[in-house]
Short mmCIF file of C-alpha atoms in Angstrom, two decimals:
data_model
loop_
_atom_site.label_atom_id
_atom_site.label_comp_id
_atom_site.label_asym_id
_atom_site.label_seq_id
_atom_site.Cartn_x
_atom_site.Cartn_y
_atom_site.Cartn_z
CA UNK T 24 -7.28 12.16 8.95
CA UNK T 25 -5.30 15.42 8.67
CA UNK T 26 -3.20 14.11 5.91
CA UNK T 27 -6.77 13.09 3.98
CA UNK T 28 -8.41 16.46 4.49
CA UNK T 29 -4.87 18.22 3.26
CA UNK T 30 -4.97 15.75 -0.07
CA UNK T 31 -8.17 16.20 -0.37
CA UNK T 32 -8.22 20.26 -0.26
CA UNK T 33 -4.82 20.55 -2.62
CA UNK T 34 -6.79 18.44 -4.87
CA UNK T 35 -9.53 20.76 -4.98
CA UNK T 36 -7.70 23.56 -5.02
CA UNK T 37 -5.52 22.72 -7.94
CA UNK T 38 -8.14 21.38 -9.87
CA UNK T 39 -7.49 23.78 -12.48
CA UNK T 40 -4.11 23.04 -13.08
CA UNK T 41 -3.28 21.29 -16.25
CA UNK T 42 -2.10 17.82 -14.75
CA UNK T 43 1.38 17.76 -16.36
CA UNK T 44 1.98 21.29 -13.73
CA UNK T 45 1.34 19.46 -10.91
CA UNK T 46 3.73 19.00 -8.08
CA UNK T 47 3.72 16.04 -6.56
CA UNK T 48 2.79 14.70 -3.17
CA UNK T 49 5.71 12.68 -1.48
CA UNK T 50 4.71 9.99 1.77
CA UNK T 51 7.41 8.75 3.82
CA UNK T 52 6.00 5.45 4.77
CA UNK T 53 7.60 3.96 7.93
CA UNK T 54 4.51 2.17 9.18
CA UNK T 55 4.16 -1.51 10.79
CA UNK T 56 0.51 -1.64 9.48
CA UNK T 57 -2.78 -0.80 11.15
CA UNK T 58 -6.68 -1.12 10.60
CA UNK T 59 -7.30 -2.55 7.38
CA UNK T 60 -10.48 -0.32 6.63
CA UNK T 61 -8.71 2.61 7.15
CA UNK T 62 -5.98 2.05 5.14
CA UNK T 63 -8.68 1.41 2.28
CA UNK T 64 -10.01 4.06 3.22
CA UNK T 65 -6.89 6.16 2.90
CA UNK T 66 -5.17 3.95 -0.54
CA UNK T 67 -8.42 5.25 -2.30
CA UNK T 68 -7.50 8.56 -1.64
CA UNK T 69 -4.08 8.27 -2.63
CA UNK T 70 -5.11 6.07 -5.83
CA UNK T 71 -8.11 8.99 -6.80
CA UNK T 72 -5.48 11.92 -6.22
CA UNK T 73 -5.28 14.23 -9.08
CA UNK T 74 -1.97 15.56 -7.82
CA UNK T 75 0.19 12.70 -8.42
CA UNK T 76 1.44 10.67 -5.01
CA UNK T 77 5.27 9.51 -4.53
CA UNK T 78 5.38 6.64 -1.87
CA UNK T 79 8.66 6.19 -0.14
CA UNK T 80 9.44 3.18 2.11
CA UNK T 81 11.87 3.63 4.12
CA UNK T 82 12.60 1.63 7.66
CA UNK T 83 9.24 -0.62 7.29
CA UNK T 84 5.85 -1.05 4.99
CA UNK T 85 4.41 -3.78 6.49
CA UNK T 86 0.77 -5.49 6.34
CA UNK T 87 -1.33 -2.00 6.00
CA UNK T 88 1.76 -0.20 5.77
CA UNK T 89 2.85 -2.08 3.03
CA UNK T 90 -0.96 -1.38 0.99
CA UNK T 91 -0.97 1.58 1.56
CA UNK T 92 2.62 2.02 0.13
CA UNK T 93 0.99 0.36 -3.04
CA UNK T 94 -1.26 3.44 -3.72
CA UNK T 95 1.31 5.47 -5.24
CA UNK T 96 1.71 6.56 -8.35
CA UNK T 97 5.35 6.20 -7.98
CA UNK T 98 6.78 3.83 -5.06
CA UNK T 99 11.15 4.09 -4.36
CA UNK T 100 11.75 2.24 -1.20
CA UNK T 101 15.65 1.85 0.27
CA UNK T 102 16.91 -1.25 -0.13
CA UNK T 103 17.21 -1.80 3.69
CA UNK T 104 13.44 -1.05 3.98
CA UNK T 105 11.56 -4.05 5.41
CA UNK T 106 8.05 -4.77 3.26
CA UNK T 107 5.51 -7.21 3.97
CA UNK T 108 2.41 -8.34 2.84
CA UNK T 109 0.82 -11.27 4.84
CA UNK T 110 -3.16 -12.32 5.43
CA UNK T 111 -3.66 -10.24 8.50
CA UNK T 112 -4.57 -10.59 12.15
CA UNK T 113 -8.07 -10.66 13.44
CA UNK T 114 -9.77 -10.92 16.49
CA UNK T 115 -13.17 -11.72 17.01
CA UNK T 116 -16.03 -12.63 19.79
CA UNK T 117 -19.53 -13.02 20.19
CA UNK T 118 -21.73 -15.82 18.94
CA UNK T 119 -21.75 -18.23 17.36
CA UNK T 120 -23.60 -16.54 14.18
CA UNK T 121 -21.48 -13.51 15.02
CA UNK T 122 -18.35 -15.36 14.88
CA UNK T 123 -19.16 -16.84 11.61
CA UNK T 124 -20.53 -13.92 9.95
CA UNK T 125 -17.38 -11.76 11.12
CA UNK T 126 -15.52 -14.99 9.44
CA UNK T 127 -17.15 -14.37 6.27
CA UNK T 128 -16.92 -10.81 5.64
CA UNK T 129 -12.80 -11.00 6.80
CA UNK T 130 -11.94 -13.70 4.29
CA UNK T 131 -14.10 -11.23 1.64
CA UNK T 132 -11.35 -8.43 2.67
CA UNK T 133 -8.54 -11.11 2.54
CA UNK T 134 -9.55 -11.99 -1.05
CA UNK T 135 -10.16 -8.32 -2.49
CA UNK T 136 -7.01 -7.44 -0.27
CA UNK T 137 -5.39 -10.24 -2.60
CA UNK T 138 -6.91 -8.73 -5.76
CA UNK T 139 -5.35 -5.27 -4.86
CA UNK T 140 -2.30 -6.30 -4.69
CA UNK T 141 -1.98 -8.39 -7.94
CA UNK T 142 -3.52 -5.32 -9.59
CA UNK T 143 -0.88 -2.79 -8.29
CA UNK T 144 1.88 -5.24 -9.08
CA UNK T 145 3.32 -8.03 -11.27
CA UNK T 146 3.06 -10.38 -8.31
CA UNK T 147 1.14 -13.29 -10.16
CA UNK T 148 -1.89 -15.59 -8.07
CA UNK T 149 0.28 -18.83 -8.03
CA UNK T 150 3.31 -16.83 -6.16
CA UNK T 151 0.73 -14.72 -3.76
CA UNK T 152 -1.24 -18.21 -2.88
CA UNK T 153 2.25 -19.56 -1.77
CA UNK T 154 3.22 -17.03 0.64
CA UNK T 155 -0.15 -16.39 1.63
CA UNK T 156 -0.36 -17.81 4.72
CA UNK T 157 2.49 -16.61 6.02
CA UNK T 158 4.28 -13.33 6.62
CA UNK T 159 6.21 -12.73 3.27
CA UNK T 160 9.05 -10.22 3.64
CA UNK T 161 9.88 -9.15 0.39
CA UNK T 162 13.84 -8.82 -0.47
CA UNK T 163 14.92 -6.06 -2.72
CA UNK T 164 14.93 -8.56 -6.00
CA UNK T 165 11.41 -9.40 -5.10
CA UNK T 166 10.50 -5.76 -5.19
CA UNK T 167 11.90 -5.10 -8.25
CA UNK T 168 11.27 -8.30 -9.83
CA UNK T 169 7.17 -8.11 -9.07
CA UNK T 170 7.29 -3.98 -9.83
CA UNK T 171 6.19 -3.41 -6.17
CA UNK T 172 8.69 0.15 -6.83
CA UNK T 173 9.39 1.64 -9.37
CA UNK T 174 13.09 1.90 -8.66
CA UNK T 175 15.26 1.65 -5.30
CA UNK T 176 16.83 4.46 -3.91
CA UNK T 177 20.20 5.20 -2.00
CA UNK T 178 19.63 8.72 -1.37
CA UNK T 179 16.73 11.32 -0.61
CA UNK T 180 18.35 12.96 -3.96
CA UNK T 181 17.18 9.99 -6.06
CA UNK T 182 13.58 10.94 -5.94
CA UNK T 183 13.58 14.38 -6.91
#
């Protein structure tokens, strides 16, 4: 939440710098994934910022992690760095209406989750659908080879 409110306020207070001035915003991403509304919540952000956003993975991306790295305008990850994209975990009780209902809206999150992705790289339906169902670690040719970075790094120095 602190990191939205500080993107949020640099936005507004830069907002009348010319866009090609504009420093950008670098996220060290070493994340094992989390709550997948808030990492919509928070891939908006990053996608909507003005100020342009670097996302660096380095150690891990993985599941939310690994979405939220997505969101930046520029993404370097070390080739060591562990990313993974994969349907998700969910837990759910209640009734039997509940149950079902809850069943619903998740695979409506699984499918626009699905559509993100494809969107924010070259990774095409047939190849998602295939590692779908499964925890798909992607090696450093895959994340070159589907532009999930735009270029991996060795050094710190390579980014800047």
């Amino acid at each position: 939440i602190e990191l939205s409110k500080t993107i949020i306020q640099m936005n507004m207070d830069e907002k009348d710098i010319p866009k090609d001035e504009l420093k950008p915003i670098y996220i060290w991403i070493h994340s094992f994934g989390g709550d997948m509304q808030q990492q919509r919540f928070f891939s908006d952000l990053l996608i909507s910022s003005r100020i342009p956003i670097v996302t660096i993975a380095m150690g891990v991306a993985m599941s939310a992690g690994f979405l939220i790295f997505l969101a930046g305008h520029k993404r370097y990850a070390f080739p060591h760095s562990k990313l993974l994209v994969h349907d998700g975990y969910a837990g759910f009780e209640g009734t039997a209406s509940e149950m079902e209902e809850f069943q619903k809206n998740y695979k409506k999150m699984i499918a626009e989750m699905k559509d993100y992705v494809l969107a924010r790289t070259t990774i095409d339906e047939k190849t998602f659908k295939k590692y779908q169902n499964r925890d798909w670690y992607l090696t450093s040719d895959e994340l070159i080879k589907y532009n999930v970075v735009d270029k991996l790094i060795e050094n710190i120095e390579d980014i800047f």
